Amino acid sequence: MTRASDRAYRKIRSFILSDDVHPGMQLTEERLAEISGVSRTPVRDAVQRLENEMLLVRSASKRLSVADWSHDEIDEIFSLRAMLESHAAERAAQRMDDESLARLRAINVTLTEAVNRPEADIATFLEANRQFHGLILDRAQSPRLSQLLPSLVEQPVVRRTAAQYSRDDLIQSGIDHEELIAAFAARDSKWARAVMTSHIRRAFHSFSSATSRIAKD
Amino acid sequence: MTRASDRAYRKIRSFILSDDVHPGMQLTEERLAEISGVSRTPVRDAVQRLENEMLLVRSASKRLSVADWSHDEIDEIFSLRAMLESHAAERAAQRMDDESLARLRAINVTLTEAVNRPEADIATFLEANRQFHGLILDRAQSPRLSQLLPSLVEQPVVRRTAAQYSRDDLIQSGIDHEELIAAFAARDSKWARAVMTSHIRRAFHSFSSATSRIAKD
DNA sequence: ACACTTTCTATTGTATACAATTGCGTTCCG
DNA sequence: CGGAACGCAATTGTATACAATAGAAAGTGT
């Protein structure tokens, strides 16, 4: 049986990422307790975790709300991600094994197929993308990195911005991944680092131009 | 009145950093509750914070212990610190103002004086060093960075390793800081970044050779 | 009508009791 | 004497009741 605080964490998390929640929305611990079906004690544990991941913020006087990010903040988040994930890629290249390599290839096939469907299957793309980056982080074998990176609000930003990406952006992601795999296969850590850096920069760029396009409407 | 969980956090933290605690030592929530004079509920909050900062770790089955670090892990910690603090220095250079610059100079005077005393005043050095880096982080004006960096077990590593540093190492720190200040004064972000990177690399080096010297004994 | 105070209510913070789990020592059997 | 099964003790996890606090609302006097 999983711990109640873990269940609460997952439930609250998916609640926050769902569409019936808008950034800045106020919440109460009690409400979250209802949602996750446990008492406030484990909820508070979960909330603290989510605060660390900056999915939730406590406004001035301890009131909870769903995090919101300015464009500058998202810029900064992508910068930090670029740094840390590039570092992860570098380490992963030095520690790559054939099995992981095979799994990376398999994941990217799934990802590419999802993109190439008549209607791009965004959900599958996101999940495959998550797995791809997760596996790299895993191979980096750095507990600190594994702790720092997720708290970089990776998923939420991706989630809220994924809708912004054009099909071309998604296709480009698959191509970037191919090159990453090549770098890993060659155990070339500098190459892997460089590819990862531009991969994330490119992702931010796509996001950035898409939102500025929207801002004009 | 401060919150009980905050008091607990501070008490436990200083307890951990005190000398009657050795890395790997086992603790219980109840014991920590006694020490901090509050009930287990706020203690658990504090403990979770300290887990995030990796000062405490939960061994396999949820039992608490004081964190310990292998040489490889400390290496990795310094690498990440180098990346993030260099980034902070770069941003700080772009956002530097004259008042902060003056304060950095003042802090570094204190630091240098502490080092130059007949018996180097390590405690004052550490505190001044902390203030110096803290001010830079503050000027970087990045909430994410401010959240990520402290959790990099900065203080603890510094604390447990400071005794290793030779007087020359401490003097070199002061010199590095001078150059950092110069870079900030010139608002030269690339320069600041470069100096910070070598500053931290150098610190790790000093630490590393000192501990390998010890290991031989 | 407006500022100021006061009360009330919603929300978070803390303590405590109890449940569940895990480690460890003991016993029992081979 | 060694090892597995069992039971007890210590420790963590959860619920709930209550205390403290901050925001909102209502009232009061000018």
Tab-separated table of C-alpha atoms (C1' of nucleotides) in Angstrom:
chain	number	residue	atom	x	y	z
A	1	MET	CA	0.000	0.000	0.000
A	2	THR	CA	1.305	3.428	-0.908
A	3	ARG	CA	1.508	6.111	1.705
A	4	ALA	CA	-1.350	8.540	1.992
A	5	SER	CA	0.929	11.524	1.558
A	6	ASP	CA	2.175	10.087	-1.722
A	7	ARG	CA	-1.315	9.524	-2.990
A	8	ALA	CA	-2.200	13.051	-1.936
A	9	TYR	CA	0.859	14.341	-3.745
A	10	ARG	CA	-0.094	12.663	-6.991
A	11	LYS	CA	-3.751	13.582	-6.781
A	12	ILE	CA	-3.080	17.211	-6.014
A	13	ARG	CA	-0.449	17.371	-8.672
A	14	SER	CA	-2.674	16.036	-11.393
A	15	PHE	CA	-5.448	18.270	-10.124
A	16	ILE	CA	-3.218	21.299	-10.498
A	17	LEU	CA	-2.139	20.247	-13.963
A	18	SER	CA	-5.677	19.581	-15.081
A	19	ASP	CA	-7.569	22.135	-17.063
A	20	ASP	CA	-10.118	23.146	-14.481
A	21	VAL	CA	-7.428	24.924	-12.516
A	22	HIS	CA	-6.063	28.275	-13.509
A	23	PRO	CA	-2.751	29.739	-12.316
A	24	GLY	CA	-3.197	31.969	-9.318
A	25	MET	CA	-6.263	30.095	-8.151
A	26	GLN	CA	-6.589	29.947	-4.389
A	27	LEU	CA	-6.820	26.662	-2.573
A	28	THR	CA	-7.185	25.498	0.992
A	29	GLU	CA	-5.611	22.540	2.670
A	30	GLU	CA	-9.025	21.259	3.567
A	31	ARG	CA	-10.217	21.383	-0.005
A	32	LEU	CA	-7.131	19.472	-1.095
A	33	ALA	CA	-7.782	16.971	1.672
A	34	GLU	CA	-11.247	16.364	0.251
A	35	ILE	CA	-9.892	15.966	-3.233
A	36	SER	CA	-7.261	13.467	-2.223
A	37	GLY	CA	-9.419	11.671	0.305
A	38	VAL	CA	-7.037	11.885	3.233
A	39	SER	CA	-6.720	14.112	6.265
A	40	ARG	CA	-4.879	17.399	6.351
A	41	THR	CA	-1.724	15.921	7.868
A	42	PRO	CA	-0.498	14.040	4.795
A	43	VAL	CA	-1.873	16.832	2.632
A	44	ARG	CA	0.483	19.246	4.321
A	45	ASP	CA	3.386	16.944	3.490
A	46	ALA	CA	2.326	16.837	-0.123
A	47	VAL	CA	1.810	20.589	-0.224
A	48	GLN	CA	5.299	21.206	1.060
A	49	ARG	CA	6.701	19.010	-1.691
A	50	LEU	CA	4.684	20.885	-4.269
A	51	GLU	CA	5.879	24.166	-2.824
A	52	ASN	CA	9.424	22.998	-3.341
A	53	GLU	CA	8.643	22.166	-6.920
A	54	MET	CA	7.086	25.601	-7.055
A	55	LEU	CA	3.800	24.268	-8.296
A	56	LEU	CA	2.126	25.814	-5.286
A	57	VAL	CA	3.044	29.053	-3.607
A	58	ARG	CA	2.105	30.460	-0.244
A	59	SER	CA	1.032	34.048	-0.669
A	60	ALA	CA	1.919	36.631	1.930
A	61	SER	CA	0.085	35.086	4.793
A	62	LYS	CA	0.271	31.408	4.265
A	63	ARG	CA	-2.618	31.129	1.912
A	64	LEU	CA	-2.129	28.591	-0.834
A	65	SER	CA	-2.421	29.245	-4.507
A	66	VAL	CA	-1.463	27.640	-7.784
A	67	ALA	CA	1.796	29.040	-9.088
A	68	ASP	CA	1.896	31.418	-11.982
A	69	TRP	CA	4.921	32.436	-14.002
A	70	SER	CA	5.827	35.598	-15.840
A	71	HIS	CA	7.558	35.388	-19.181
A	72	ASP	CA	10.833	36.374	-17.533
A	73	GLU	CA	10.499	33.633	-14.998
A	74	ILE	CA	9.867	31.037	-17.666
A	75	ASP	CA	12.903	32.339	-19.487
A	76	GLU	CA	14.933	31.854	-16.341
A	77	ILE	CA	13.512	28.387	-15.797
A	78	PHE	CA	14.530	27.329	-19.276
A	79	SER	CA	18.029	28.742	-18.722
A	80	LEU	CA	18.485	26.717	-15.592
A	81	ARG	CA	17.032	23.636	-17.207
A	82	ALA	CA	19.408	24.071	-20.119
A	83	MET	CA	22.348	24.182	-17.741
A	84	LEU	CA	21.353	21.267	-15.590
A	85	GLU	CA	20.053	18.978	-18.309
A	86	SER	CA	23.146	19.621	-20.398
A	87	HIS	CA	25.212	18.605	-17.438
A	88	ALA	CA	23.042	15.527	-17.069
A	89	ALA	CA	23.515	14.672	-20.737
A	90	GLU	CA	27.265	15.014	-20.382
A	91	ARG	CA	27.357	12.639	-17.433
A	92	ALA	CA	24.902	10.255	-19.072
A	93	ALA	CA	27.120	9.980	-22.144
A	94	GLN	CA	29.962	8.829	-19.921
A	95	ARG	CA	27.772	6.262	-18.224
A	96	MET	CA	25.670	5.035	-21.109
A	97	ASP	CA	25.018	1.350	-21.589
A	98	ASP	CA	23.553	-0.526	-24.513
A	99	GLU	CA	20.309	-1.395	-22.838
A	100	SER	CA	19.496	2.221	-22.009
A	101	LEU	CA	20.468	3.175	-25.507
A	102	ALA	CA	18.007	0.661	-26.895
A	103	ARG	CA	15.283	1.996	-24.624
A	104	LEU	CA	15.990	5.575	-25.688
A	105	ARG	CA	15.612	4.502	-29.308
A	106	ALA	CA	12.353	2.722	-28.555
A	107	ILE	CA	10.947	5.696	-26.689
A	108	ASN	CA	11.817	8.023	-29.518
A	109	VAL	CA	10.096	5.775	-32.026
A	110	THR	CA	6.924	6.074	-29.971
A	111	LEU	CA	7.381	9.813	-29.783
A	112	THR	CA	7.911	10.213	-33.491
A	113	GLU	CA	4.939	8.055	-34.359
A	114	ALA	CA	2.729	10.096	-32.068
A	115	VAL	CA	3.766	13.259	-33.848
A	116	ASN	CA	3.279	11.822	-37.313
A	117	ARG	CA	-0.303	10.758	-36.824
A	118	PRO	CA	-2.914	12.724	-38.794
A	119	GLU	CA	-3.843	14.440	-35.566
A	120	ALA	CA	-0.719	14.726	-33.502
A	121	ASP	CA	-1.151	12.833	-30.257
A	122	ILE	CA	0.147	15.422	-27.828
A	123	ALA	CA	-0.430	13.351	-24.726
A	124	THR	CA	1.661	10.469	-26.023
A	125	PHE	CA	4.301	12.890	-27.190
A	126	LEU	CA	4.539	14.469	-23.742
A	127	GLU	CA	4.735	11.145	-21.989
A	128	ALA	CA	7.415	9.829	-24.338
A	129	ASN	CA	9.331	13.067	-24.002
A	130	ARG	CA	9.139	12.804	-20.228
A	131	GLN	CA	10.434	9.251	-20.334
A	132	PHE	CA	13.235	10.184	-22.689
A	133	HIS	CA	14.559	12.963	-20.506
A	134	GLY	CA	13.901	10.951	-17.386
A	135	LEU	CA	16.028	8.087	-18.600
A	136	ILE	CA	18.899	10.424	-19.393
A	137	LEU	CA	18.652	11.943	-15.951
A	138	ASP	CA	18.682	8.461	-14.527
A	139	ARG	CA	21.822	7.498	-16.395
A	140	ALA	CA	23.537	10.663	-15.190
A	141	GLN	CA	23.560	8.946	-11.820
A	142	SER	CA	23.637	12.088	-9.761
A	143	PRO	CA	21.244	12.195	-6.822
A	144	ARG	CA	21.633	15.976	-6.574
A	145	LEU	CA	20.683	16.473	-10.202
A	146	SER	CA	17.754	14.137	-9.821
A	147	GLN	CA	16.615	16.223	-6.930
A	148	LEU	CA	17.188	19.630	-8.487
A	149	LEU	CA	15.835	19.125	-11.959
A	150	PRO	CA	12.292	18.007	-11.238
A	151	SER	CA	11.879	20.915	-8.869
A	152	LEU	CA	12.518	23.114	-11.862
A	153	VAL	CA	8.847	22.962	-12.623
A	154	GLU	CA	9.676	21.088	-15.730
A	155	GLN	CA	6.465	19.272	-16.374
A	156	PRO	CA	4.104	22.123	-15.539
A	157	VAL	CA	5.805	24.518	-17.857
A	158	VAL	CA	5.910	21.894	-20.529
A	159	ARG	CA	2.312	21.032	-19.921
A	160	ARG	CA	0.989	24.543	-20.102
A	161	THR	CA	3.122	25.334	-23.091
A	162	ALA	CA	2.834	22.130	-25.065
A	163	ALA	CA	-0.328	23.331	-26.686
A	164	GLN	CA	1.722	26.199	-28.067
A	165	TYR	CA	4.080	24.024	-30.010
A	166	SER	CA	3.552	23.641	-33.734
A	167	ARG	CA	3.870	20.282	-35.418
A	168	ASP	CA	7.220	21.381	-36.796
A	169	ASP	CA	8.444	21.986	-33.255
A	170	LEU	CA	7.434	18.495	-32.248
A	171	ILE	CA	9.107	16.977	-35.287
A	172	GLN	CA	12.262	18.903	-34.484
A	173	SER	CA	12.207	17.438	-30.974
A	174	GLY	CA	12.313	13.944	-32.428
A	175	ILE	CA	15.256	14.929	-34.618
A	176	ASP	CA	17.112	16.440	-31.656
A	177	HIS	CA	16.568	13.230	-29.762
A	178	GLU	CA	18.028	11.242	-32.642
A	179	GLU	CA	21.177	13.296	-32.508
A	180	LEU	CA	21.336	12.895	-28.738
A	181	ILE	CA	21.122	9.150	-29.176
A	182	ALA	CA	23.941	9.291	-31.695
A	183	ALA	CA	26.069	11.261	-29.252
A	184	PHE	CA	25.321	8.765	-26.515
A	185	ALA	CA	26.121	5.838	-28.799
A	186	ALA	CA	29.479	7.459	-29.515
A	187	ARG	CA	29.939	8.084	-25.780
A	188	ASP	CA	30.771	11.636	-26.794
A	189	SER	CA	29.936	13.722	-23.737
A	190	LYS	CA	30.759	17.117	-25.240
A	191	TRP	CA	28.577	16.381	-28.227
A	192	ALA	CA	25.736	15.225	-26.012
A	193	ARG	CA	26.010	18.364	-23.920
A	194	ALA	CA	25.953	20.617	-26.961
A	195	VAL	CA	22.944	18.903	-28.495
A	196	MET	CA	21.008	19.037	-25.239
A	197	THR	CA	21.736	22.722	-24.827
A	198	SER	CA	20.424	23.631	-28.244
A	199	HIS	CA	17.510	21.219	-27.845
A	200	ILE	CA	16.242	23.092	-24.821
A	201	ARG	CA	17.081	26.510	-26.197
A	202	ARG	CA	15.071	25.614	-29.274
A	203	ALA	CA	12.154	24.487	-27.133
A	204	PHE	CA	12.147	27.797	-25.316
A	205	HIS	CA	12.335	29.655	-28.586
A	206	SER	CA	9.328	27.862	-30.001
A	207	PHE	CA	7.418	28.556	-26.856
A	208	SER	CA	8.486	32.148	-26.776
A	209	SER	CA	7.502	33.036	-30.306
A	210	ALA	CA	4.233	31.167	-29.948
A	211	THR	CA	3.182	33.097	-26.874
A	212	SER	CA	4.202	36.451	-28.268
A	213	ARG	CA	2.088	35.587	-31.294
A	214	ILE	CA	-0.786	34.959	-28.921
A	215	ALA	CA	-0.133	38.081	-26.907
A	216	LYS	CA	-0.880	40.126	-30.012
A	217	ASP	CA	-4.392	38.730	-30.389
B	1	MET	CA	6.226	35.279	17.453
B	2	THR	CA	8.008	32.941	15.114
B	3	ARG	CA	6.392	29.720	14.086
B	4	ALA	CA	7.300	26.572	15.956
B	5	SER	CA	8.308	24.788	12.761
B	6	ASP	CA	10.793	27.570	11.996
B	7	ARG	CA	12.291	27.412	15.440
B	8	ALA	CA	12.527	23.654	15.106
B	9	TYR	CA	14.216	24.061	11.740
B	10	ARG	CA	16.870	26.365	13.130
B	11	LYS	CA	17.475	24.328	16.260
B	12	ILE	CA	17.796	21.078	14.399
B	13	ARG	CA	19.984	22.657	11.800
B	14	SER	CA	22.444	24.074	14.258
B	15	PHE	CA	22.324	20.816	16.167
B	16	ILE	CA	23.318	18.942	13.034
B	17	LEU	CA	26.102	21.383	12.265
B	18	SER	CA	27.425	21.249	15.803
B	19	ASP	CA	30.347	19.061	16.647
B	20	ASP	CA	28.586	16.509	18.790
B	21	VAL	CA	26.921	15.109	15.704
B	22	HIS	CA	28.704	12.896	13.250
B	23	PRO	CA	27.584	12.193	9.673
B	24	GLY	CA	25.527	9.051	9.423
B	25	MET	CA	24.267	9.382	12.989
B	26	GLN	CA	20.735	8.138	13.451
B	27	LEU	CA	18.020	10.368	14.822
B	28	THR	CA	14.365	10.067	15.644
B	29	GLU	CA	11.625	12.599	15.213
B	30	GLU	CA	10.860	12.370	18.879
B	31	ARG	CA	14.427	13.115	19.861
B	32	LEU	CA	14.426	16.136	17.581
B	33	ALA	CA	11.143	17.200	19.113
B	34	GLU	CA	12.746	17.161	22.553
B	35	ILE	CA	15.726	19.120	21.324
B	36	SER	CA	13.625	21.809	19.715
B	37	GLY	CA	10.995	21.852	22.428
B	38	VAL	CA	7.970	21.413	20.193
B	39	SER	CA	5.785	18.495	19.206
B	40	ARG	CA	6.485	16.115	16.360
B	41	THR	CA	4.158	17.884	13.950
B	42	PRO	CA	6.286	20.998	13.366
B	43	VAL	CA	9.370	18.836	13.625
B	44	ARG	CA	8.217	16.845	10.647
B	45	ASP	CA	7.873	20.079	8.674
B	46	ALA	CA	11.394	21.083	9.614
B	47	VAL	CA	12.735	17.633	8.827
B	48	GLN	CA	11.220	17.718	5.371
B	49	ARG	CA	12.924	21.040	4.723
B	50	LEU	CA	16.221	19.629	5.904
B	51	GLU	CA	15.731	16.597	3.710
B	52	ASN	CA	15.365	18.912	0.760
B	53	GLU	CA	18.576	20.617	1.681
B	54	MET	CA	19.982	17.123	1.978
B	55	LEU	CA	21.202	17.707	5.489
B	56	LEU	CA	19.072	14.809	6.605
B	57	VAL	CA	18.365	11.646	4.702
B	58	ARG	CA	15.789	8.954	5.207
B	59	SER	CA	17.446	5.581	5.001
B	60	ALA	CA	15.716	2.708	3.318
B	61	SER	CA	12.815	2.507	5.650
B	62	LYS	CA	12.099	6.026	6.698
B	63	ARG	CA	14.598	6.188	9.475
B	64	LEU	CA	16.326	9.521	9.821
B	65	SER	CA	20.042	10.091	9.752
B	66	VAL	CA	22.480	12.922	9.310
B	67	ALA	CA	23.679	13.113	5.740
B	68	ASP	CA	27.095	11.964	4.754
B	69	TRP	CA	28.846	12.529	1.462
B	70	SER	CA	31.331	10.502	-0.501
B	71	HIS	CA	34.175	12.251	-2.250
B	72	ASP	CA	32.421	11.750	-5.591
B	73	GLU	CA	29.276	13.328	-4.263
B	74	ILE	CA	31.138	16.344	-2.974
B	75	ASP	CA	32.789	16.617	-6.355
B	76	GLU	CA	29.365	16.616	-7.960
B	77	ILE	CA	28.066	19.175	-5.481
B	78	PHE	CA	30.892	21.540	-6.290
B	79	SER	CA	30.268	21.077	-10.020
B	80	LEU	CA	26.646	22.037	-9.644
B	81	ARG	CA	27.500	24.925	-7.353
B	82	ALA	CA	30.021	26.139	-9.897
B	83	MET	CA	27.377	26.111	-12.609
B	84	LEU	CA	24.656	27.779	-10.629
B	85	GLU	CA	26.778	30.340	-8.816
B	86	SER	CA	28.466	31.309	-12.049
B	87	HIS	CA	25.062	31.864	-13.533
B	88	ALA	CA	24.158	33.917	-10.480
B	89	ALA	CA	27.312	36.007	-10.850
B	90	GLU	CA	26.505	36.635	-14.487
B	91	ARG	CA	23.030	37.874	-13.660
B	92	ALA	CA	24.255	39.858	-10.680
B	93	ALA	CA	26.753	41.708	-12.853
B	94	GLN	CA	23.899	42.851	-15.072
B	95	ARG	CA	21.871	44.013	-12.097
B	96	MET	CA	24.564	45.415	-9.860
B	97	ASP	CA	24.050	48.730	-8.098
B	98	ASP	CA	26.502	50.939	-6.274
B	99	GLU	CA	25.148	50.271	-2.821
B	100	SER	CA	25.523	46.525	-3.159
B	101	LEU	CA	28.972	47.028	-4.576
B	102	ALA	CA	29.923	49.044	-1.512
B	103	ARG	CA	28.569	46.357	0.760
B	104	LEU	CA	30.502	43.657	-1.091
B	105	ARG	CA	33.669	45.678	-0.583
B	106	ALA	CA	32.937	46.118	3.111
B	107	ILE	CA	32.229	42.438	3.593
B	108	ASN	CA	35.434	41.472	1.880
B	109	VAL	CA	37.426	43.826	4.105
B	110	THR	CA	36.022	41.986	7.109
B	111	LEU	CA	36.861	38.672	5.508
B	112	THR	CA	40.415	39.642	4.674
B	113	GLU	CA	41.049	41.040	8.136
B	114	ALA	CA	39.790	37.820	9.710
B	115	VAL	CA	42.230	35.820	7.624
B	116	ASN	CA	45.177	38.084	8.362
B	117	ARG	CA	44.932	37.857	12.133
B	118	PRO	CA	47.743	35.956	13.864
B	119	GLU	CA	45.320	33.108	14.361
B	120	ALA	CA	43.000	33.106	11.419
B	121	ASP	CA	39.447	33.660	12.598
B	122	ILE	CA	37.693	30.929	10.668
B	123	ALA	CA	34.240	31.632	12.043
B	124	THR	CA	34.332	35.251	10.918
B	125	PHE	CA	35.738	34.188	7.574
B	126	LEU	CA	32.900	31.720	7.038
B	127	GLU	CA	30.250	34.225	8.004
B	128	ALA	CA	31.702	36.939	5.756
B	129	ASN	CA	32.030	34.443	2.933
B	130	ARG	CA	28.423	33.436	3.395
B	131	GLN	CA	27.311	37.052	3.289
B	132	PHE	CA	29.386	37.748	0.219
B	133	HIS	CA	27.926	34.910	-1.811
B	134	GLY	CA	24.490	35.553	-0.389
B	135	LEU	CA	24.511	39.137	-1.555
B	136	ILE	CA	25.496	38.101	-5.060
B	137	LEU	CA	22.709	35.550	-5.121
B	138	ASP	CA	20.352	38.248	-3.971
B	139	ARG	CA	21.377	40.627	-6.748
B	140	ALA	CA	20.900	37.874	-9.300
B	141	GLN	CA	17.216	38.328	-8.596
B	142	SER	CA	16.165	34.868	-9.557
B	143	PRO	CA	13.774	33.164	-7.179
B	144	ARG	CA	14.580	29.784	-8.710
B	145	LEU	CA	18.285	30.210	-8.180
B	146	SER	CA	17.693	31.382	-4.647
B	147	GLN	CA	15.719	28.251	-4.072
B	148	LEU	CA	18.079	25.819	-5.784
B	149	LEU	CA	21.433	26.992	-4.516
B	150	PRO	CA	20.931	26.772	-0.762
B	151	SER	CA	19.581	23.265	-1.188
B	152	LEU	CA	22.945	22.393	-2.668
B	153	VAL	CA	24.153	21.725	0.824
B	154	GLU	CA	26.381	24.690	0.474
B	155	GLN	CA	26.862	25.578	4.091
B	156	PRO	CA	27.270	22.054	5.430
B	157	VAL	CA	29.929	21.144	2.938
B	158	VAL	CA	31.690	24.396	3.558
B	159	ARG	CA	31.352	23.952	7.274
B	160	ARG	CA	32.769	20.470	7.391
B	161	THR	CA	35.506	21.303	4.943
B	162	ALA	CA	36.539	24.744	6.149
B	163	ALA	CA	38.887	23.257	8.672
B	164	GLN	CA	40.716	21.704	5.747
B	165	TYR	CA	41.604	24.958	4.102
B	166	SER	CA	45.078	26.320	4.534
B	167	ARG	CA	45.699	29.995	5.206
B	168	ASP	CA	46.813	30.389	1.606
B	169	ASP	CA	43.473	29.064	0.452
B	170	LEU	CA	41.660	31.625	2.561
B	171	ILE	CA	43.861	34.438	1.286
B	172	GLN	CA	43.192	33.330	-2.259
B	173	SER	CA	39.462	33.538	-1.559
B	174	GLY	CA	39.825	37.181	-0.639
B	175	ILE	CA	41.728	37.824	-3.841
B	176	ASP	CA	39.096	36.049	-5.928
B	177	HIS	CA	36.451	38.190	-4.301
B	178	GLU	CA	38.392	41.330	-5.199
B	179	GLU	CA	38.392	40.319	-8.826
B	180	LEU	CA	34.696	39.519	-8.636
B	181	ILE	CA	34.053	42.995	-7.291
B	182	ALA	CA	36.069	44.468	-10.132
B	183	ALA	CA	34.010	42.515	-12.640
B	184	PHE	CA	30.802	43.691	-10.996
B	185	ALA	CA	32.015	47.283	-10.955
B	186	ALA	CA	32.640	47.005	-14.677
B	187	ARG	CA	29.217	45.367	-15.123
B	188	ASP	CA	31.082	42.727	-17.082
B	189	SER	CA	28.913	39.641	-16.780
B	190	LYS	CA	31.181	37.286	-18.720
B	191	TRP	CA	34.121	38.279	-16.586
B	192	ALA	CA	32.125	37.801	-13.400
B	193	ARG	CA	31.011	34.376	-14.553
B	194	ALA	CA	34.547	33.294	-15.370
B	195	VAL	CA	35.937	34.484	-12.059
B	196	MET	CA	33.192	32.773	-10.086
B	197	THR	CA	33.750	29.513	-11.928
B	198	SER	CA	37.450	29.411	-11.143
B	199	HIS	CA	36.811	30.637	-7.605
B	200	ILE	CA	34.665	27.623	-6.839
B	201	ARG	CA	36.832	25.214	-8.790
B	202	ARG	CA	39.758	26.422	-6.758
B	203	ALA	CA	37.850	25.940	-3.519
B	204	PHE	CA	37.095	22.356	-4.462
B	205	HIS	CA	40.690	21.768	-5.382
B	206	SER	CA	41.944	23.003	-2.033
B	207	PHE	CA	39.440	20.832	-0.300
B	208	SER	CA	40.249	17.852	-2.450
B	209	SER	CA	43.998	17.887	-1.963
B	210	ALA	CA	43.584	18.568	1.755
B	211	THR	CA	41.356	15.554	2.276
B	212	SER	CA	43.527	13.233	0.208
B	213	ARG	CA	46.438	14.381	2.354
B	214	ILE	CA	44.401	13.390	5.391
B	215	ALA	CA	43.308	10.106	3.883
B	216	LYS	CA	46.929	9.027	3.821
B	217	ASP	CA	47.336	9.382	7.575
C	1	DA	C1'	-20.818	58.890	3.798
C	2	DC	C1'	-16.353	57.581	5.695
C	3	DA	C1'	-12.917	56.110	8.585
C	4	DC	C1'	-12.046	53.324	12.558
C	5	DT	C1'	-12.814	49.636	15.660
C	6	DT	C1'	-14.657	45.324	16.774
C	7	DT	C1'	-16.401	40.885	16.101
C	8	DC	C1'	-16.772	36.921	13.512
C	9	DT	C1'	-15.285	33.478	10.331
C	10	DA	C1'	-12.255	31.001	7.437
C	11	DT	C1'	-7.692	29.070	7.345
C	12	DT	C1'	-3.489	27.696	8.901
C	13	DG	C1'	-0.501	25.946	12.887
C	14	DT	C1'	0.253	22.680	16.781
C	15	DA	C1'	-0.451	18.980	19.993
C	16	DT	C1'	-1.822	14.519	21.014
C	17	DA	C1'	-3.693	9.984	20.484
C	18	DC	C1'	-3.677	6.133	17.860
C	19	DA	C1'	-2.587	2.997	13.724
C	20	DA	C1'	0.753	0.810	10.885
C	21	DT	C1'	5.163	-0.546	9.902
C	22	DT	C1'	9.772	-1.967	10.567
C	23	DG	C1'	13.901	-3.574	13.191
C	24	DC	C1'	15.511	-6.470	16.544
C	25	DG	C1'	15.837	-9.812	19.945
C	26	DT	C1'	14.152	-14.344	21.404
C	27	DT	C1'	12.796	-18.749	21.014
C	28	DC	C1'	12.180	-22.941	18.918
C	29	DC	C1'	13.378	-26.508	15.794
C	30	DG	C1'	16.657	-28.848	12.914
D	1	DC	C1'	25.239	-24.416	17.016
D	2	DG	C1'	22.763	-22.174	12.938
D	3	DG	C1'	18.845	-20.402	11.076
D	4	DA	C1'	13.998	-19.405	10.476
D	5	DA	C1'	9.653	-17.886	12.577
D	6	DC	C1'	7.593	-15.242	15.793
D	7	DG	C1'	6.503	-11.372	18.900
D	8	DC	C1'	7.746	-7.224	21.150
D	9	DA	C1'	9.478	-2.537	21.102
D	10	DA	C1'	10.663	1.476	18.817
D	11	DT	C1'	9.580	4.577	15.098
D	12	DT	C1'	7.097	6.603	11.616
D	13	DG	C1'	2.418	7.691	9.469
D	14	DT	C1'	-2.350	9.502	9.978
D	15	DA	C1'	-6.452	11.454	11.982
D	16	DT	C1'	-8.638	14.646	14.793
D	17	DA	C1'	-9.316	18.236	18.081
D	18	DC	C1'	-8.065	22.527	19.385
D	19	DA	C1'	-5.296	27.091	19.303
D	20	DA	C1'	-3.695	31.067	16.907
D	21	DT	C1'	-4.027	34.205	13.253
D	22	DA	C1'	-5.329	36.818	9.429
D	23	DG	C1'	-9.267	38.700	6.359
D	24	DA	C1'	-13.783	39.918	5.948
D	25	DA	C1'	-17.788	41.862	7.541
D	26	DA	C1'	-20.552	44.412	10.415
D	27	DG	C1'	-21.240	47.988	13.352
D	28	DT	C1'	-20.287	52.635	15.605
D	29	DG	C1'	-19.327	57.318	16.093
D	30	DT	C1'	-18.360	61.605	13.875
